[in-house]
Coordinates of C-alpha atoms in Angstrom, one line a residue:
Chain A
M840 CA -9.7 -24.5 -2.1
A841 CA -12.5 -22.5 -3.5
A842 CA -15.0 -25.3 -3.0
C843 CA -14.2 -25.7 0.7
V844 CA -14.6 -22.0 1.2
C845 CA -18.0 -21.8 -0.5
R846 CA -19.3 -24.2 2.0
S847 CA -18.8 -21.6 4.7
G848 CA -22.0 -19.9 3.4
L849 CA -21.2 -16.8 1.5
P850 CA -23.7 -16.8 -1.4
N851 CA -22.6 -13.6 -2.9
S852 CA -19.0 -14.3 -3.1
K853 CA -19.0 -17.0 -5.7
G854 CA -18.0 -14.5 -8.2
I855 CA -14.6 -13.9 -6.6
F856 CA -13.6 -17.5 -6.5
E857 CA -14.1 -18.1 -10.2
L858 CA -11.5 -15.6 -11.2
G859 CA -9.8 -15.6 -7.8
K860 CA -7.6 -18.5 -8.6
Q861 CA -5.9 -16.7 -11.4
C862 CA -5.7 -13.3 -9.7
L863 CA -3.8 -12.2 -6.7
G864 CA -5.2 -12.7 -3.2
A865 CA -6.7 -16.1 -4.0
R866 CA -4.7 -17.8 -1.3
L867 CA -5.4 -15.2 1.2
L868 CA -9.1 -15.0 0.2
S869 CA -9.8 -18.4 1.6
R870 CA -7.9 -17.8 4.8
S871 CA -9.5 -14.4 5.5
I872 CA -13.0 -15.6 4.6
T873 CA -12.7 -18.4 7.2
V874 CA -11.5 -15.9 9.7
M875 CA -14.5 -13.6 9.1
S876 CA -17.0 -16.4 9.2
S877 CA -15.7 -18.0 12.4
P878 CA -18.3 -16.9 14.9
Q879 CA -16.6 -17.9 18.2
R880 CA -13.5 -16.0 19.4
V881 CA -13.1 -17.6 22.7
F882 CA -10.3 -16.7 25.2
Q883 CA -7.5 -19.0 24.5
R884 CA -5.5 -20.3 27.4
Q885 CA -3.3 -23.3 28.3
P886 CA -5.4 -26.4 28.2
V887 CA -7.0 -27.1 31.6
T888 CA -5.7 -30.4 32.9
P889 CA -7.4 -32.3 35.7
S890 CA -4.4 -31.8 38.0
L891 CA -4.8 -28.0 37.7
M892 CA -8.5 -28.2 38.3
S893 CA -8.1 -30.2 41.5
Q894 CA -5.5 -27.8 42.9
S895 CA -7.3 -24.5 42.4
T896 CA -11.1 -24.4 42.0
A897 CA -10.9 -20.7 41.6
L898 CA -9.5 -21.1 38.0
Q899 CA -12.0 -20.0 35.5
T900 CA -12.7 -22.7 33.0
F901 CA -12.2 -21.4 29.5
T902 CA -12.4 -23.9 26.8
V903 CA -9.8 -23.9 24.1
V904 CA -11.8 -23.5 20.9
H905 CA -9.7 -23.2 17.7
T906 CA -12.0 -22.0 15.0
K907 CA -9.1 -21.7 12.6
T908 CA -8.2 -24.8 10.7
L909 CA -5.0 -23.7 9.3
H910 CA -2.4 -24.0 12.0
T911 CA -2.1 -25.8 15.3
S912 CA 0.4 -23.8 17.3
S913 CA -0.9 -22.0 20.3
S914 CA 1.6 -19.2 20.2
Y915 CA 1.2 -16.2 17.9
Q916 CA -2.3 -17.1 16.8
G917 CA -3.1 -14.1 14.7
A918 CA 0.3 -12.7 14.0
E919 CA 1.1 -15.6 11.6
E920 CA -1.0 -13.8 9.0
F921 CA 1.6 -11.2 8.7
F922 CA 3.9 -13.8 7.1
D923 CA 3.7 -15.8 4.0
D924 CA 3.1 -19.6 3.8
P925 CA 6.1 -21.2 5.6
K926 CA 6.9 -23.1 2.4
N927 CA 7.8 -19.8 0.7
W928 CA 10.2 -18.6 3.4
G929 CA 13.7 -18.5 1.9
E930 CA 12.7 -18.8 -1.7
K931 CA 14.1 -16.6 -4.3
T932 CA 10.9 -16.1 -6.2
V933 CA 7.3 -16.8 -5.3
K934 CA 4.7 -17.7 -7.9
H935 CA 1.8 -15.2 -7.9
G936 CA -1.0 -14.0 -10.1
D937 CA -1.6 -10.8 -11.9
A938 CA -3.1 -7.6 -10.5
W939 CA -6.9 -7.1 -10.6
A940 CA -7.8 -5.1 -13.7
L941 CA -10.5 -2.4 -13.8
D942 CA -12.8 -4.4 -16.1
Q943 CA -12.5 -7.4 -13.8
L944 CA -13.4 -5.4 -10.8
R945 CA -16.3 -3.7 -12.5
Q946 CA -18.1 -7.1 -12.8
K947 CA -18.1 -7.6 -9.0
S948 CA -20.8 -6.5 -6.6
N949 CA -20.1 -3.9 -3.9
V950 CA -20.1 -6.5 -1.2
D951 CA -17.5 -8.6 -3.1
L952 CA -15.3 -5.5 -3.6
W953 CA -15.6 -4.6 0.1
K954 CA -14.4 -8.1 1.1
L955 CA -11.7 -8.0 -1.6
W956 CA -10.4 -4.7 -0.2
Y957 CA -9.6 -6.4 3.1
V958 CA -8.1 -9.4 1.5
L959 CA -5.8 -7.1 -0.5
L960 CA -5.1 -5.1 2.6
K961 CA -3.9 -8.1 4.5
E962 CA -1.8 -9.3 1.6
R963 CA -0.2 -5.8 1.5
N964 CA 0.5 -5.9 5.2
M965 CA 2.2 -9.2 4.7
L966 CA 4.3 -7.9 1.8
L967 CA 5.3 -4.8 3.7
T968 CA 6.5 -6.8 6.7
L969 CA 8.5 -8.9 4.3
E970 CA 10.0 -5.9 2.7
Q971 CA 10.9 -4.4 6.0
E972 CA 12.6 -7.6 7.2
A973 CA 14.5 -7.8 3.9
H974 CA 15.7 -4.2 4.5
R975 CA 16.8 -5.1 8.0
Q976 CA 18.7 -8.3 6.9
V977 CA 20.2 -6.5 3.9
E978 CA 18.8 -9.0 1.5
R979 CA 16.5 -9.1 -1.5
M980 CA 12.8 -9.4 -1.0
P981 CA 11.5 -12.4 -3.1
S982 CA 9.3 -11.1 -5.9
E983 CA 8.8 -7.5 -5.0
E984 CA 6.5 -6.9 -7.9
R985 CA 3.7 -8.4 -5.7
L986 CA 3.6 -5.2 -3.7
D987 CA 3.1 -3.1 -6.8
K988 CA 0.4 -5.4 -8.1
V989 CA -1.5 -5.3 -4.8
T990 CA -1.3 -1.5 -4.6
E991 CA -2.4 -1.2 -8.2
S992 CA -5.4 -3.5 -7.6
M993 CA -6.4 -1.6 -4.5
E994 CA -6.3 1.7 -6.4
N995 CA -8.4 0.2 -9.2
L996 CA -10.9 -1.0 -6.6
L997 CA -11.2 2.5 -5.2
E998 CA -11.6 3.9 -8.7
V999 CA -14.4 1.5 -9.5
L1000 CA -16.2 2.3 -6.2
L1001 CA -15.9 6.0 -6.8
E1002 CA -17.2 5.7 -10.3
R1003 CA -20.3 3.9 -9.1
E1004 CA -20.8 6.5 -6.3
K1005 CA -20.4 9.3 -8.8
A1006 CA -23.0 7.7 -11.1
L1007 CA -25.5 7.3 -8.3
R1008 CA -24.9 10.9 -7.1
L1009 CA -25.5 12.2 -10.6
L1010 CA -28.7 10.4 -10.8
K1011 CA -30.0 11.4 -7.4
T1012 CA -28.7 15.0 -7.1
G1013 CA -27.4 16.0 -10.5
R1014 CA -24.0 16.9 -8.9
E1015 CA -20.7 15.4 -10.0
E1016 CA -18.5 16.1 -7.1
E1017 CA -19.3 15.1 -3.5
V1018 CA -18.4 18.5 -2.0
P1019 CA -19.4 21.5 -4.2
G1020 CA -16.6 23.8 -5.2
K1021 CA -15.7 26.8 -7.3
F1022 CA -12.8 28.3 -9.2
L1023 CA -11.8 31.6 -7.6
F1024 CA -9.1 34.2 -7.8
N1025 CA -7.0 35.1 -4.8
V1026 CA -5.5 38.5 -4.0
F1027 CA -2.4 37.7 -6.0
G1028 CA -4.4 37.0 -9.1
Q1029 CA -4.0 33.3 -9.0
K1030 CA -6.8 30.9 -9.9
Y1031 CA -7.5 28.2 -7.3
Y1032 CA -10.2 25.6 -6.7
R1033 CA -12.0 26.1 -3.4
R1034 CA -14.0 23.2 -1.9
F1035 CA -16.9 24.5 0.1
K1036 CA -17.0 23.6 3.8
P1037 CA -20.1 23.3 6.0
Y1038 CA -20.2 26.1 8.6
P1039 CA -22.5 26.3 11.6
M1040 CA -22.8 30.1 11.1
P1041 CA -24.6 31.6 8.1
V1042 CA -22.5 33.6 5.6
W1043 CA -24.0 37.0 6.1
M1044 CA -23.1 36.8 9.8
N1045 CA -19.5 35.8 9.2
T1046 CA -17.7 39.1 9.2
S1047 CA -14.1 37.7 9.0
F1048 CA -15.2 35.7 5.9
N1049 CA -16.7 38.7 4.2
K1050 CA -13.6 40.8 4.8
R1051 CA -11.5 38.5 2.7
Y1052 CA -10.2 39.3 -0.8
W1053 CA -12.1 37.4 -3.5
T1054 CA -10.5 39.2 -6.4
F1055 CA -7.3 41.1 -7.1
P1056 CA -7.0 44.9 -7.0
T1057 CA -6.0 46.8 -10.2
F1058 CA -2.3 47.3 -9.3
V1059 CA -1.8 43.5 -9.2
E1060 CA -2.5 43.2 -12.9
Y1061 CA 1.1 44.3 -13.7
Y1062 CA 2.5 41.5 -11.6
I1063 CA 0.1 39.0 -13.1
R1064 CA 1.5 39.9 -16.5
L1065 CA 5.1 39.5 -15.3
R1066 CA 4.2 36.1 -13.9
E1067 CA 2.7 35.0 -17.2
E1068 CA 5.7 36.3 -19.1
K1069 CA 8.0 34.3 -16.8
H1070 CA 5.9 31.1 -17.4
Q1071 CA 5.9 31.6 -21.1
K1072 CA 9.6 32.2 -21.1
R1073 CA 10.1 28.9 -19.4
Q1074 CA 7.9 27.1 -21.8
F1075 CA 9.7 28.5 -24.8
A1076 CA 13.1 27.6 -23.3
Q1077 CA 12.0 24.0 -22.8
A1078 CA 10.6 23.8 -26.4
H1079 CA 13.8 25.4 -27.7
S1080 CA 16.1 23.0 -25.9
E1081 CA 14.0 20.1 -27.2
R1082 CA 14.3 21.4 -30.7
R1083 CA 18.1 21.8 -30.4
W1084 CA 18.4 18.2 -29.1
W1085 CA 16.3 16.9 -32.0
A1086 CA 18.5 18.8 -34.4
K1087 CA 21.6 17.1 -32.9
M1088 CA 19.9 13.7 -33.1
V1089 CA 19.0 14.3 -36.8
E1090 CA 22.6 15.2 -37.5
K1091 CA 23.8 11.9 -36.0
F1092 CA 21.0 9.8 -37.4
P1093 CA 19.7 11.2 -40.7
N1094 CA 16.9 8.6 -41.0
L1095 CA 15.1 10.6 -38.3
R1096 CA 14.3 13.3 -40.8
D1097 CA 11.6 11.1 -42.2
Q1098 CA 10.1 10.5 -38.7
K1099 CA 7.8 12.8 -36.8
T1100 CA 9.2 15.1 -34.2
P1101 CA 8.4 14.3 -30.6
W1102 CA 6.3 17.4 -30.1
E1103 CA 4.2 16.6 -33.1
E1104 CA 3.8 13.1 -31.8
R1105 CA 2.6 14.3 -28.4
E1106 CA 0.0 16.6 -30.0
E1107 CA -1.3 13.8 -32.2
K1108 CA -1.5 11.4 -29.3
K1109 CA -3.6 14.0 -27.4
Q1110 CA -6.0 14.3 -30.3
R1111 CA -6.3 10.5 -30.6
D1112 CA -7.0 10.1 -26.9
K1113 CA -9.6 12.8 -27.1
E1114 CA -11.3 11.2 -30.0
Q1115 CA -11.2 7.8 -28.3
R1116 CA -12.8 9.2 -25.2
L1117 CA -15.6 10.8 -27.2
R1118 CA -16.1 7.5 -29.1
E1119 CA -16.4 5.6 -25.7
I1120 CA -19.0 8.1 -24.5
E1121 CA -21.0 7.8 -27.7
K1122 CA -20.9 4.0 -27.3
E1123 CA -22.4 4.1 -23.9
Y1124 CA -25.3 6.2 -25.2
Chain B
M12 CA -25.6 2.7 -0.8
A13 CA -26.9 5.4 1.5
S14 CA -23.6 6.9 2.5
S15 CA -20.2 7.4 0.8
L16 CA -18.1 4.3 0.4
V17 CA -14.9 6.3 0.8
F18 CA -13.2 6.7 4.1
R19 CA -14.7 9.8 5.4
Q20 CA -12.4 10.3 8.3
L21 CA -9.6 11.4 6.0
L22 CA -11.7 14.1 4.3
R23 CA -10.5 17.5 5.2
H24 CA -14.0 18.9 5.5
R25 CA -16.0 17.3 8.3
L26 CA -19.6 18.2 9.3
P27 CA -19.7 20.2 12.5
W28 CA -20.9 18.0 15.4
H29 CA -24.5 17.8 15.9
P30 CA -26.4 14.9 17.5
E31 CA -28.6 14.5 14.4
N32 CA -25.7 14.4 12.0
P33 CA -24.7 10.9 10.6
K34 CA -21.8 9.4 12.4
L35 CA -18.6 8.6 10.7
Q36 CA -18.8 5.3 8.9
V37 CA -15.6 3.6 8.0
L38 CA -16.2 1.1 5.3
L39 CA -12.7 0.8 3.9
T40 CA -9.6 1.3 6.0
P41 CA -6.7 2.8 4.1
F42 CA -4.2 1.9 6.8
C43 CA -1.5 -0.7 6.2
I44 CA 0.6 -1.7 9.1
K45 CA 3.8 -3.8 9.2
L46 CA 5.1 -6.2 11.8
V47 CA 8.7 -5.3 12.6
R48 CA 11.6 -7.2 14.2
P49 CA 12.3 -5.3 17.4
G50 CA 15.7 -3.6 17.6
K51 CA 15.9 -3.9 21.3
P52 CA 14.8 -7.2 22.9
Q53 CA 11.1 -7.0 23.9
P54 CA 9.2 -9.3 26.3
P55 CA 7.7 -12.3 24.5
D56 CA 4.1 -11.1 24.5
T57 CA 4.8 -7.8 22.7
L58 CA 4.5 -7.2 19.0
Q59 CA 6.2 -4.2 17.4
F60 CA 4.4 -2.5 14.5
R61 CA 5.1 0.3 12.2
I62 CA 1.9 2.3 11.7
P63 CA 0.8 5.3 9.6
M64 CA 1.0 8.5 11.5
E65 CA -2.7 9.2 11.2
M66 CA -3.6 6.0 13.1
G67 CA -4.3 6.0 16.9
K68 CA -4.2 3.4 19.6
Q69 CA -7.9 2.7 19.6
E70 CA -8.0 2.3 15.9
L71 CA -5.1 -0.1 16.0
K72 CA -6.8 -2.1 18.6
I73 CA -10.0 -2.4 16.6
Y74 CA -7.9 -3.2 13.5
L75 CA -6.0 -6.0 15.1
E76 CA -9.0 -7.5 16.8
E77 CA -11.3 -7.4 13.8
L78 CA -8.9 -8.4 11.0
Y79 CA -6.3 -10.5 12.7
N80 CA -8.0 -11.9 15.8
I81 CA -5.1 -10.8 18.0
P82 CA -6.4 -10.1 21.5
V83 CA -4.9 -6.9 22.7
A84 CA -4.2 -5.9 26.3
D85 CA -2.2 -2.7 26.0
I86 CA -0.8 -0.5 23.2
R87 CA 2.0 2.0 23.6
V88 CA 2.8 4.3 20.7
R89 CA 5.6 6.6 19.9
I90 CA 6.7 8.6 16.8
Q91 CA 10.1 8.0 15.3
M92 CA 11.6 10.7 13.3
G93 CA 13.3 9.5 10.2
R94 CA 17.1 9.9 10.1
R95 CA 18.9 12.1 7.6
A96 CA 20.7 9.7 5.3
R97 CA 23.4 10.5 2.8
N98 CA 25.3 9.0 0.0
W99 CA 29.0 9.8 0.7
Q100 CA 30.0 9.4 -3.0
N101 CA 27.3 11.6 -4.6
R102 CA 26.8 14.0 -1.7
M103 CA 23.2 13.3 -2.0
Y104 CA 21.2 13.9 1.2
W105 CA 17.7 12.7 1.9
K106 CA 15.5 12.3 4.8
E107 CA 13.9 8.9 5.6
E108 CA 10.2 8.9 6.4
D109 CA 8.9 9.5 9.9
H110 CA 6.8 6.6 11.2
K111 CA 4.9 5.7 14.2
V112 CA 5.9 2.6 16.2
A113 CA 3.4 0.7 18.3
Y114 CA 4.1 -1.8 21.0
V115 CA 1.2 -4.2 21.3
V116 CA 0.9 -6.4 24.4
M117 CA -1.2 -9.5 23.8
R118 CA -3.7 -10.8 26.2
D119 CA -4.0 -14.3 27.8
G120 CA -0.3 -15.1 27.8
Q121 CA 0.1 -15.4 24.1
T122 CA 3.7 -15.3 23.0
F123 CA 5.4 -14.3 19.7
E124 CA 8.9 -14.6 18.4
F125 CA 9.8 -13.0 15.1
P126 CA 10.6 -15.9 12.7
D127 CA 13.5 -16.1 10.4
I128 CA 11.8 -15.5 7.0
L129 CA 14.8 -15.0 4.8
A130 CA 16.9 -18.0 5.8
K131 CA 17.9 -19.4 2.5
K132 CA 17.2 -23.0 1.7
E133 CA 20.4 -24.7 0.4
E134 CA 19.5 -26.6 -2.7
K135 CA 22.4 -27.5 -4.8
T136 CA 21.9 -29.0 -8.2
E137 CA 23.3 -32.4 -9.1
I138 CA 26.2 -31.0 -11.0
E139 CA 27.2 -28.8 -8.1
K140 CA 27.0 -31.8 -5.7
M141 CA 29.3 -33.8 -8.0
E142 CA 31.7 -31.0 -8.3
N143 CA 31.8 -30.7 -4.5
E144 CA 32.5 -34.4 -4.2
M145 CA 35.4 -34.2 -6.7
Y146 CA 36.9 -31.3 -4.8
E147 CA 36.7 -33.1 -1.6
K148 CA 38.4 -36.2 -3.0
E149 CA 41.2 -34.1 -4.4
A150 CA 41.6 -32.4 -1.1
V151 CA 41.9 -35.8 0.6
K152 CA 44.5 -36.9 -1.9
Q153 CA 46.5 -33.7 -1.4
R154 CA 46.5 -34.3 2.4
E155 CA 47.9 -37.8 1.9
T156 CA 50.7 -36.7 -0.4
T157 CA 51.7 -33.9 2.0
Q158 CA 51.8 -36.4 4.8
R159 CA 54.0 -38.7 2.8
G160 CA 56.4 -35.9 1.9
G161 CA 55.1 -35.1 -1.5
I162 CA 55.4 -38.6 -2.9
N163 CA 52.5 -40.2 -4.8
T164 CA 50.4 -43.1 -3.6
W165 CA 51.7 -45.3 -6.4
F166 CA 54.7 -46.2 -4.3

């Protein structure tokens, strides 16, 4: 399957096919690549027979050119791609591969990722149609984990692309984020992140902008304090309820006294993640 | 990589229009559509899709023609409000999602009929087949005995 697709002349895409057999979208990859590489999309009509030709010379002669090699029916030429292989119709489970992991996607070039995005998109469309039909017929969708895997791989793909873009931007401009922003206080004393917007008018001319409150007046400090107190109360209440629950569990199962409490575990996990991230950053340098 | 790879059209902050500004470049479409079995019978050349709310007719046309090679003559679009569903036992209420429905008319006399995807294939195992045969035989015997008035076939 991979060999016959490579002949269609996509030199950069060899990388996909090596791992593509194991990963999701392999079946659709070949189909979609053939579609994208087919140069002729000619109007498709009923085949022109000699009888028709003799009757009306005004008929425009369109040749029937099928550039797709997959199916031969003339009806619903493109809409078949919204459905699975007909062999899989009516099955309880369908064999499929794993989702694309971040490390696997990082090895691919941008062009490969761009193509893979559309492959995954088409697969996702197919699975969504299947899901909707299953809802309609009040039946179970065969292997619904495929949808989760496809969405996961699409998200990973985006993440990889954004990472690369961020790195390039850092090198070129020194900025991390695409749109500059700032943390500001609003009139109620709440902190929020404002993303800057390009305006056609300069700031010093924009009177309505300059009349806005960019900080809170002094009488608001009292209400800020009340808000913080409320927040803290809630936090304490949650921690307190957790401690009471833990005490109940320890009463029932005394061996838990030797184990760590869940809040201690959470803090330790945070520390461990922080240290691991620092170690990763040090490795890169 | 001169421009951003992310779909700019969904960014909230757009550059104000100027002839010298770079045009919107869509390199990755985030839109997923689904083909849907029509509730009311449609003419044979129409496809019914469910579309994200942010998508328009022209975008759908380009989407179908580029990705799926479906020649499009006409598209009609409407927004369907999701119904308020409820669980009678729990008294749980929720609202189903709003979605956009598109009716796409295909060019050049192409037809489409929504296929039966979930028709189960009846594959019985050998044991099940043998069991069925046995049941059938016993049923036949029962019929014979009832015809003969409850007397066995030994006589």
